[in-house]
Amino acid sequence: MTSGVTRALSVTTCRQRLLHVLSFVDEEAPVVPEAIPQIVAESSCRMNHELHYASLETFLRRDHAGLLRLNSDGATWLLEYGRPPSRWGEGGAGENPPLRPWQAAALDEWAAHGRHGVVEAVTGTGKSRVGVEAALEALADDFSVLVIVPSIDLAYQWLKAMRKSGIKSVGMRGDGADASFRSHAVVIGTVQSLYENPPTRPDGGVLVIADECHRYGSGQWRRALHPSYRRRLGLTATFERSDDDGIDFLISYFGGPTVYSLGFAEAIRDGIVAHYDVKRVAVDLTSSERSAYDQADEVVRDCRLQLLAAGFEADQFGVFLKQVQEAAEGDEDPTIEDLARRYLKAFSSRIDVLAGAKAKLSAAEQLAPLIRKSRGALVFTSRVDSAEHLAERLRRQGVRAQPVHGELSRTDRQVRLDWLRIGRLHALVAPNVLDEGIDVPEVDLGVVLGGSRSRRQMIQRMGRVLRLKKDGRRATFVVVYARNTIEDVTQHAGDEGCLDLIIETADSVEDLDLTDLQAAARRPAVVTARIAETDPATGAGTGVTEPAVDQLVALSIAPAAGSPADLVDHLERLAHLYAVGALTVDEFSTAKARLLGLQATDSP
């Protein structure tokens, strides 16, 4: 049977105000019932949350005189809420580094809010460590822990993080596994595997860690957030009403919007993520692209003016767009509904034109010298076909590049990420698979081919590039945009494509002349990239070797080229390295020529 605590927590909106009321009853008992509305009115919290009066009923009881006192559920709730924060960072037996100040502060705020709340921190700052510390405390208090994630890739990352922290009883739900609290103290599962039957305990002694919690507020996914869980921690890069469906449910479930927020400005200032510079590259649309763009743009502008006149949000574009999406799904005024649908259709058409602009792919191709010079690059596109096409074009320019996207298997994605990590690849070209929940190797260059559909997506892309570098080096973003469009950050604020997020926290912003890059590319250069040997059968790496073409030849002819059969075998190995993107066309040709030359020298 569900306890009174469980029922009340499912409807309580503000835990701080509930604490005020229950503490009053505890200290002043017995209390006349007529005093409660006044105490509720006098209670407050810093976020101005509401307190549902009905949620008090399950915490109070009437004595024989009709006066109010706390019942056992109320006493338990106060005890749980009043538990002091832990000495964060001291609870594990693993090898974690010391907590960053922001992580400890976020945990303190979460604990002060009754161990309910959402921690919002931009990508790359270490949100998962906050969750691990909360889990260590919960386990010490004899709680079970449930971690909800949106993908199996992220589930395995959490599994690794938990074990690194010394937590051994960790099980998986999803990907063929079906762990429960009967078998494991910690269960990590995808929301898809959890929503129909989330694990529970009769006493509600569960800490739920909802990673990427913004995903779980609407539809069937919200069922994974069981009302019985007594501790609740949401983690996200952005917790915005303009980006999220079901935000009201999440606010109610976690007891308010956020208990702690960390943005890029603070993270850069405090040395949590890298400083960075922005290089702008302007391109022109073709005549057909311009015509299609202008037609869509005219509809967007006309519909927007009419929607603003009808009372839609004027200042915050994200809020405006959310209102339009809601109106398009159904509005009491059919004229508004039609305007909203026309706006969204034209808005999408305009984005499609910008995303597929031919000049952007050409510009990205001309960035090859800069990509080769980087110590790892991510090139962000908007579509899978664009990622595949651009990766091929970059390889023709001497860049060891591979696409990575959701149509690849998890193994293939991980292999390519590993290749970038060890230096076999210069760059990964990705649509949105790197936006959320993927452990991306350390890189220092991000190439953004235009704007983003949401602020969250842009924040996640920025975080992939701005992770703090071990040697403290800076990062660079190259923003390729179409002139005289909503992407043009020299004419617009950039909020419609979220490019303003990149511009506003950069140390410097300047235009990049692609002709200078091409001139530099024509100068002779020594190839010094590091690569790793590959098992031709599996593609698995067998160790990092020293630099490029000469090493590739040594790698290919080992142990020696002594027979035609050996030569064929070694040429096949070279061809395999080229096929998987570990060699450029020039490197493959040079290595093949040297191999054939060595074979000719050895021939009688």
XYZ file of C-alpha atoms in Angstrom:
604
model
C 0.000 0.000 0.000
C 1.249 3.496 -0.793
C 2.155 5.501 2.317
C 0.870 8.984 3.146
C 4.368 10.328 2.479
C 4.264 8.850 -1.009
C 0.843 10.304 -1.785
C 1.754 13.750 -0.497
C 5.050 13.961 -2.332
C 3.247 13.344 -5.596
C 1.248 16.576 -5.258
C 3.530 18.846 -3.216
C 4.768 21.767 -5.286
C 7.045 23.553 -2.818
C 9.000 21.658 -0.192
C 10.403 24.810 1.424
C 6.926 26.130 2.196
C 5.785 22.707 3.372
C 8.787 22.655 5.724
C 7.682 26.015 7.158
C 4.152 24.774 7.877
C 5.079 21.361 9.274
C 7.813 22.847 11.457
C 5.263 25.275 12.904
C 2.870 22.442 13.722
C 5.688 20.376 15.211
C 6.862 23.217 17.471
C 3.457 24.671 18.423
C 1.301 21.535 18.620
C -1.519 21.226 19.201
C -2.660 23.770 16.580
C -6.213 24.868 15.862
C -7.233 23.993 12.269
C -8.196 27.615 11.564
C -4.529 28.647 11.943
C -3.289 26.550 9.037
C -4.475 28.795 6.150
C -2.719 31.750 7.756
C 0.528 29.771 8.213
C 0.354 28.650 4.581
C -0.118 32.265 3.487
C 2.868 33.386 5.556
C 5.160 30.668 4.219
C 7.449 31.527 1.311
C 10.359 30.378 -0.779
C 12.932 32.180 -2.887
C 11.359 30.867 -6.126
C 7.770 31.900 -5.237
C 6.467 28.345 -5.617
C 2.943 27.432 -4.659
C 2.000 25.091 -1.814
C -0.986 22.844 -2.410
C -3.077 22.966 0.754
C -4.330 19.437 0.101
C -0.803 18.069 0.420
C -0.822 18.907 4.144
C -3.614 16.505 5.000
C -1.544 13.315 4.891
C 1.047 14.782 7.277
C -1.404 15.873 10.006
C -3.809 14.182 12.387
C -6.568 15.439 14.664
C -6.408 14.564 18.348
C -9.430 13.838 20.571
C -10.037 17.591 20.929
C -10.013 18.178 17.166
C -6.610 19.948 17.242
C -3.858 19.283 14.706
C -0.591 17.448 15.327
C 1.966 15.787 13.067
C 1.262 12.151 12.267
C 4.041 9.578 11.749
C 4.382 10.501 8.059
C 4.826 14.162 8.966
C 7.477 13.337 11.558
C 9.329 11.122 9.044
C 9.168 13.840 6.392
C 10.655 16.454 8.752
C 13.412 14.074 9.782
C 14.342 13.383 6.164
C 14.206 17.052 5.203
C 16.240 18.139 8.189
C 19.085 15.693 7.598
C 22.241 17.850 7.283
C 24.307 17.788 4.089
C 27.017 15.159 3.877
C 30.733 15.818 3.772
C 30.632 15.594 0.014
C 33.564 13.904 -1.685
C 34.454 11.681 1.269
C 31.945 8.883 0.851
C 33.488 6.759 -1.880
C 36.220 4.152 -1.996
C 37.134 4.917 -5.575
C 39.632 7.166 -7.331
C 37.594 10.304 -8.002
C 39.374 13.672 -7.909
C 38.258 16.279 -5.349
C 34.880 17.874 -5.970
C 34.857 21.200 -7.730
C 33.451 24.039 -5.613
C 30.361 24.334 -7.815
C 29.590 20.620 -7.429
C 29.726 20.820 -3.627
C 27.608 23.998 -3.679
C 25.015 22.340 -5.922
C 24.802 19.338 -3.600
C 24.415 21.620 -0.575
C 21.535 23.462 -2.266
C 19.903 20.179 -3.245
C 20.196 18.844 0.311
C 18.857 22.120 1.723
C 15.806 21.687 -0.511
C 15.004 18.364 1.109
C 17.042 16.352 -1.393
C 14.564 17.217 -4.114
C 15.534 19.414 -7.040
C 17.070 19.979 -10.444
C 20.727 20.915 -10.945
C 21.253 22.762 -14.213
C 24.828 22.979 -15.503
C 26.128 23.433 -19.033
C 27.681 20.476 -20.822
C 31.281 19.697 -19.950
C 31.206 20.848 -16.322
C 30.797 17.483 -14.576
C 27.101 17.045 -13.750
C 27.397 13.284 -13.410
C 29.801 13.677 -10.473
C 27.006 15.466 -8.610
C 24.808 12.433 -9.172
C 27.504 10.004 -8.033
C 28.001 11.915 -4.761
C 24.260 11.960 -4.114
C 24.227 8.202 -4.764
C 27.074 7.571 -2.302
C 25.190 9.468 0.395
C 21.956 7.620 -0.353
C 23.637 4.221 -0.156
C 25.184 5.166 3.194
C 21.641 6.019 4.398
C 20.373 2.586 3.280
C 18.561 3.942 0.227
C 18.493 2.255 -3.162
C 19.488 4.312 -6.213
C 17.873 4.465 -9.649
C 19.601 6.299 -12.513
C 17.384 7.087 -15.507
C 19.104 7.883 -18.824
C 17.842 8.466 -22.379
C 20.250 6.085 -24.150
C 22.194 2.878 -23.604
C 25.453 4.713 -24.372
C 24.813 7.009 -21.428
C 23.849 4.048 -19.238
C 27.261 2.486 -19.751
C 28.952 5.781 -18.933
C 27.078 5.914 -15.632
C 27.989 2.295 -14.935
C 31.653 3.171 -15.407
C 31.345 6.275 -13.190
C 29.649 4.346 -10.370
C 32.260 1.597 -10.375
C 35.070 4.135 -10.506
C 33.620 5.590 -7.295
C 33.848 2.243 -5.534
C 30.169 1.258 -5.892
C 30.174 -2.434 -6.720
C 26.495 -3.447 -6.527
C 25.421 -1.831 -9.794
C 23.035 -3.430 -12.280
C 21.651 -2.472 -15.677
C 18.096 -2.290 -16.967
C 17.931 -2.388 -20.747
C 20.140 -3.791 -23.513
C 19.044 -7.288 -22.482
C 19.596 -6.791 -18.726
C 16.847 -6.615 -16.091
C 18.373 -5.606 -12.752
C 16.205 -4.783 -9.736
C 16.648 -3.561 -6.165
C 16.473 -7.189 -5.018
C 19.714 -7.911 -6.840
C 21.531 -4.567 -6.840
C 21.816 -1.449 -4.688
C 22.051 0.740 -7.802
C 20.016 0.209 -10.974
C 20.894 2.140 -14.135
C 18.352 1.995 -16.932
C 17.119 3.669 -20.065
C 13.793 5.431 -19.735
C 12.454 3.103 -22.431
C 13.157 0.082 -20.205
C 11.841 1.685 -17.012
C 8.620 3.573 -17.680
C 6.306 0.560 -17.673
C 7.596 -0.916 -14.411
C 10.060 1.301 -12.520
C 11.680 -0.451 -9.521
C 10.340 0.622 -6.117
C 10.660 -0.120 -2.422
C 7.732 -0.350 0.019
C 9.255 2.368 2.211
C 9.986 4.708 -0.719
C 13.685 4.620 0.179
C 14.923 5.370 -3.320
C 17.064 8.149 -4.740
C 16.148 8.697 -8.383
C 18.777 10.452 -10.515
C 17.109 11.604 -13.727
C 19.936 12.419 -16.126
C 18.826 14.673 -18.986
C 15.659 15.085 -16.907
C 14.120 17.543 -19.375
C 13.227 14.518 -21.514
C 10.942 12.872 -18.990
C 8.158 15.377 -18.408
C 5.728 14.435 -21.152
C 4.083 11.368 -22.582
C 4.803 7.914 -21.274
C 8.343 8.679 -20.097
C 7.046 10.527 -17.031
C 5.850 7.205 -15.656
C 9.492 6.312 -14.904
C 9.470 9.086 -12.264
C 7.595 7.106 -9.653
C 5.777 9.145 -6.968
C 7.134 6.942 -4.154
C 10.780 7.983 -4.545
C 11.740 9.982 -1.443
C 14.885 11.584 -2.902
C 14.918 13.138 -6.357
C 17.755 14.674 -8.339
C 17.334 15.977 -11.880
C 20.382 16.765 -14.014
C 20.250 18.789 -17.224
C 22.162 21.312 -19.301
C 19.078 23.503 -19.689
C 15.779 23.495 -17.852
C 13.735 25.908 -19.924
C 10.025 26.114 -20.490
C 10.665 27.222 -24.071
C 12.527 24.008 -24.889
C 10.599 21.401 -22.948
C 7.276 19.623 -23.076
C 5.942 18.583 -19.683
C 7.974 21.175 -17.791
C 5.114 21.800 -15.342
C 5.095 18.131 -14.361
C 8.866 18.202 -13.794
C 8.645 21.375 -11.693
C 6.019 19.733 -9.516
C 7.878 16.432 -9.270
C 11.226 17.943 -8.311
C 9.749 20.670 -6.107
C 10.589 23.691 -8.263
C 12.503 24.811 -11.344
C 16.182 24.511 -10.303
C 18.073 24.477 -7.027
C 21.392 25.369 -8.690
C 22.400 26.702 -12.119
C 25.792 27.030 -13.788
C 26.159 28.776 -17.155
C 29.097 29.158 -19.523
C 30.045 32.623 -18.267
C 30.493 31.366 -14.696
C 32.111 28.112 -15.818
C 34.705 29.939 -17.929
C 35.375 32.490 -15.186
C 35.958 29.755 -12.610
C 38.183 27.663 -14.870
C 35.686 24.812 -15.192
C 35.633 24.910 -19.002
C 38.086 26.313 -21.516
C 38.299 29.891 -22.764
C 37.590 30.171 -26.469
C 37.639 32.400 -29.536
C 35.146 32.632 -32.398
C 36.002 32.884 -36.095
C 33.138 33.866 -38.389
C 32.916 32.686 -41.991
C 30.223 34.254 -44.196
C 28.936 32.484 -47.315
C 26.352 33.349 -49.966
C 23.286 31.334 -50.885
C 22.851 30.280 -54.504
C 20.133 32.027 -56.496
C 17.727 29.105 -56.061
C 18.524 28.834 -52.356
C 18.025 32.580 -51.937
C 14.650 32.424 -53.675
C 13.466 29.549 -51.470
C 14.787 31.267 -48.359
C 13.143 34.605 -49.144
C 9.762 32.972 -49.800
C 9.846 31.105 -46.494
C 11.202 34.126 -44.642
C 8.378 36.336 -45.894
C 5.778 33.895 -44.530
C 7.631 33.626 -41.215
C 7.781 37.380 -40.748
C 4.158 37.966 -41.750
C 2.821 35.229 -39.454
C 5.026 36.376 -36.593
C 3.682 39.917 -36.763
C 0.120 38.651 -36.638
C 0.900 36.285 -33.737
C 2.577 39.086 -31.796
C -0.473 41.255 -32.359
C -2.547 38.414 -30.881
C -0.538 38.576 -27.662
C 2.252 36.055 -28.178
C 5.604 36.594 -26.395
C 7.598 39.387 -28.052
C 10.937 39.482 -26.214
C 12.015 35.883 -25.636
C 12.106 33.995 -28.919
C 12.248 30.580 -27.246
C 9.057 31.283 -25.322
C 7.407 32.622 -28.477
C 8.305 29.480 -30.421
C 6.945 27.272 -27.659
C 3.659 29.188 -27.696
C 3.437 28.789 -31.464
C 4.020 25.036 -31.223
C 1.253 24.718 -28.637
C -1.141 26.800 -30.733
C -0.423 24.698 -33.819
C -1.532 21.585 -31.935
C -4.910 23.143 -31.322
C -6.231 26.595 -30.434
C -9.731 27.794 -29.642
C -9.278 30.386 -32.365
C -8.915 28.579 -35.740
C -7.234 31.652 -37.244
C -4.455 31.518 -34.636
C -4.063 27.773 -35.131
C -3.694 28.266 -38.889
C -1.183 31.097 -38.415
C 0.854 28.936 -36.039
C 0.937 26.016 -38.453
C 1.934 28.231 -41.387
C 4.639 29.835 -39.273
C 6.143 26.493 -38.237
C 6.079 25.111 -41.773
C 7.840 28.170 -43.183
C 10.215 28.275 -40.223
C 11.221 24.668 -40.903
C 11.611 25.348 -44.631
C 13.880 28.275 -43.903
C 16.073 26.113 -41.665
C 16.250 23.396 -44.322
C 17.518 25.893 -46.888
C 20.216 27.133 -44.530
C 21.200 23.646 -43.434
C 21.653 22.436 -47.000
C 23.421 25.508 -48.378
C 26.061 24.319 -50.842
C 28.458 27.118 -49.940
C 28.615 25.915 -46.342
C 29.960 22.523 -47.383
C 32.492 24.226 -49.637
C 33.550 26.523 -46.796
C 33.919 23.572 -44.436
C 36.078 21.857 -47.044
C 38.293 24.946 -47.208
C 38.754 24.736 -43.431
C 40.791 21.554 -43.940
C 44.138 23.194 -43.027
C 42.687 24.490 -39.766
C 41.162 21.092 -38.936
C 44.435 19.271 -39.628
C 46.270 21.735 -37.411
C 43.849 21.243 -34.518
C 44.242 18.650 -31.802
C 40.864 17.152 -32.510
C 37.828 18.733 -34.164
C 34.061 18.288 -34.198
C 32.145 19.463 -37.258
C 28.431 19.908 -36.566
C 25.956 19.484 -39.400
C 22.179 19.184 -39.299
C 21.583 15.999 -41.295
C 23.073 12.526 -41.631
C 23.548 12.825 -45.395
C 25.419 16.112 -44.928
C 27.705 14.480 -42.362
C 28.516 11.579 -44.701
C 29.103 13.864 -47.691
C 31.238 16.374 -45.813
C 33.425 13.705 -44.222
C 34.232 12.381 -47.693
C 35.036 15.885 -48.990
C 37.326 16.530 -46.036
C 39.194 13.277 -46.639
C 39.908 14.452 -50.175
C 41.555 17.513 -48.620
C 43.873 15.460 -46.450
C 41.719 15.418 -43.311
C 41.245 12.069 -41.627
C 37.522 12.484 -40.962
C 34.631 10.136 -40.303
C 30.911 10.760 -39.833
C 29.265 9.650 -36.601
C 25.486 9.483 -36.340
C 22.557 7.511 -35.021
C 22.347 5.216 -38.053
C 25.670 3.626 -37.082
C 25.828 0.837 -34.545
C 26.843 1.684 -30.993
C 30.125 -0.198 -31.558
C 30.932 1.727 -34.733
C 30.224 5.045 -33.014
C 32.457 4.134 -30.092
C 35.292 2.996 -32.364
C 35.259 6.322 -34.205
C 35.206 8.250 -30.925
C 38.203 6.195 -29.795
C 40.004 6.945 -33.042
C 39.559 10.648 -32.450
C 40.741 10.219 -28.851
C 44.036 8.534 -29.837
C 44.668 10.853 -32.781
C 43.968 8.512 -35.674
C 41.237 10.874 -36.846
C 41.493 14.624 -37.182
C 37.757 15.149 -36.979
C 34.315 13.695 -36.501
C 31.426 15.078 -38.538
C 28.109 14.756 -36.719
C 24.474 15.838 -36.931
C 22.872 15.465 -33.487
C 24.198 12.184 -32.067
C 26.898 14.095 -30.142
C 24.452 16.614 -28.739
C 23.454 14.671 -25.653
C 24.886 12.005 -23.414
C 27.988 10.992 -25.380
C 31.469 10.988 -23.846
C 33.359 12.913 -26.520
C 37.178 12.970 -26.562
C 39.075 16.163 -25.786
C 39.029 18.488 -28.820
C 39.910 22.134 -29.310
C 38.070 23.040 -32.536
C 34.362 23.148 -33.241
C 32.974 23.941 -36.684
C 29.302 24.971 -36.630
C 27.571 25.036 -39.998
C 24.816 27.455 -39.098
C 22.350 27.802 -36.271
C 20.550 25.327 -34.062
C 16.868 24.504 -33.603
C 17.103 24.824 -29.808
C 19.242 26.509 -27.184
C 19.829 23.180 -25.479
C 21.334 21.717 -28.636
C 23.722 24.652 -28.985
C 24.741 24.472 -25.314
C 25.470 20.778 -25.669
C 27.537 21.325 -28.809
C 29.528 24.068 -27.127
C 30.172 21.881 -24.108
C 31.666 19.135 -26.266
C 34.377 21.511 -27.426
C 34.848 23.526 -24.224
C 35.711 20.667 -21.874
C 38.766 21.742 -19.916
C 41.983 20.653 -21.636
C 44.676 18.892 -19.621
C 47.299 21.336 -20.892
C 45.028 24.369 -20.394
C 44.886 25.287 -24.070
C 42.089 27.394 -25.518
C 39.363 26.269 -27.887
C 38.144 27.780 -31.141
C 34.732 27.827 -32.783
C 34.354 28.502 -36.476
C 30.800 29.630 -37.227
C 29.821 29.324 -40.898
C 26.704 31.382 -41.630
C 24.751 32.575 -44.664
C 24.865 36.314 -45.367
C 21.685 38.353 -45.104
C 19.754 35.659 -43.299
C 18.647 35.157 -39.709
C 22.020 33.412 -39.178
C 23.940 36.572 -40.050
C 25.332 37.554 -36.664
C 26.593 40.839 -38.090
C 22.987 41.924 -38.688
C 20.955 40.045 -36.067
C 21.314 39.065 -32.421
C 21.484 35.408 -33.476
C 18.842 34.241 -31.018
C 16.662 32.554 -33.662
C 19.498 30.176 -34.533
C 20.985 30.285 -31.015
C 24.311 31.539 -32.400
C 24.171 34.268 -29.766
C 25.146 31.638 -27.195
C 28.496 31.114 -28.920
C 29.166 34.808 -29.416
C 28.281 36.143 -25.964
C 30.878 34.271 -23.881
C 33.763 34.233 -26.382
C 37.004 36.021 -25.521
C 37.247 37.331 -29.078
C 35.150 37.344 -32.258
C 36.678 37.994 -35.661
C 36.112 37.216 -39.316
C 38.152 34.445 -40.914
C 39.512 34.809 -44.439
C 39.441 31.422 -46.139
C 41.886 32.551 -48.820
C 44.590 32.864 -46.164
C 43.945 29.294 -45.110
C 44.216 28.080 -48.680
C 47.517 29.917 -49.146
C 48.861 28.249 -46.043
C 47.639 24.901 -47.298
C 49.682 25.252 -50.495
C 52.913 25.595 -48.524
C 54.828 22.335 -47.950
C 54.053 20.742 -44.632
C 55.313 17.739 -42.703
C 52.646 15.265 -41.687
C 53.054 14.486 -37.984
C 49.731 12.944 -37.057
C 49.711 9.996 -34.690
C 47.869 6.857 -35.706
C 47.181 3.490 -34.169
C 47.554 0.052 -35.697
C 44.342 -1.741 -36.523
C 43.301 -5.346 -36.564
C 42.143 -5.681 -40.198
C 39.459 -8.187 -39.243
C 37.821 -6.252 -36.417
C 38.972 -2.654 -36.782
C 40.057 -2.730 -33.137
C 43.053 -0.638 -32.157
C 46.182 -2.426 -30.960
C 48.231 0.533 -29.765
C 49.372 4.009 -30.803
C 52.425 4.201 -33.051
C 54.627 7.051 -34.230
C 54.031 9.399 -36.947
C 52.251 9.172 -40.143
C 53.433 8.033 -43.596
C 56.791 6.419 -42.739
C 55.201 4.620 -39.823
C 52.294 3.517 -41.988
C 54.757 1.888 -44.376
C 56.600 0.194 -41.522
C 53.280 -0.893 -40.132
C 52.202 -2.242 -43.512
C 55.334 -4.190 -44.418
C 56.016 -5.719 -41.021
C 57.595 -8.186 -40.608
C 59.036 -7.866 -44.114
C 57.937 -7.733 -47.716
C 59.481 -10.830 -49.141
C 57.003 -12.379 -51.568
C 54.170 -11.375 -53.876
C 51.744 -12.888 -51.369
C 53.242 -10.716 -48.619
C 52.952 -7.663 -50.846
C 49.273 -8.334 -51.524
C 48.661 -8.779 -47.795
C 50.395 -5.527 -46.926
C 48.602 -3.623 -49.668
C 45.321 -4.948 -48.337
C 46.222 -3.634 -44.884
C 46.925 -0.201 -46.354
C 43.643 -0.318 -48.259
C 41.821 -1.203 -45.046
C 43.347 1.772 -43.226
C 42.277 4.042 -46.066
C 38.771 2.547 -46.172
C 38.152 3.193 -42.473
C 39.382 6.770 -42.726
C 42.750 6.352 -40.975
C 44.595 7.545 -44.107
C 43.919 10.355 -46.512
C 44.209 9.866 -50.266
C 47.723 11.371 -50.305
C 48.912 9.308 -47.347
C 47.569 6.117 -48.909
C 49.198 6.884 -52.272
C 52.544 7.749 -50.681
C 52.548 4.687 -48.458
C 51.606 2.428 -51.386
C 54.308 3.908 -53.595
C 56.971 3.418 -50.924
C 55.797 -0.123 -50.283
C 55.994 -0.972 -53.972
C 59.403 0.696 -54.138
C 60.680 -1.422 -51.260
C 59.306 -4.535 -52.945
C 61.086 -3.620 -56.186
C 64.372 -3.100 -54.291
C 64.081 -6.530 -52.671
C 63.349 -8.280 -56.004
C 66.239 -10.131 -57.750
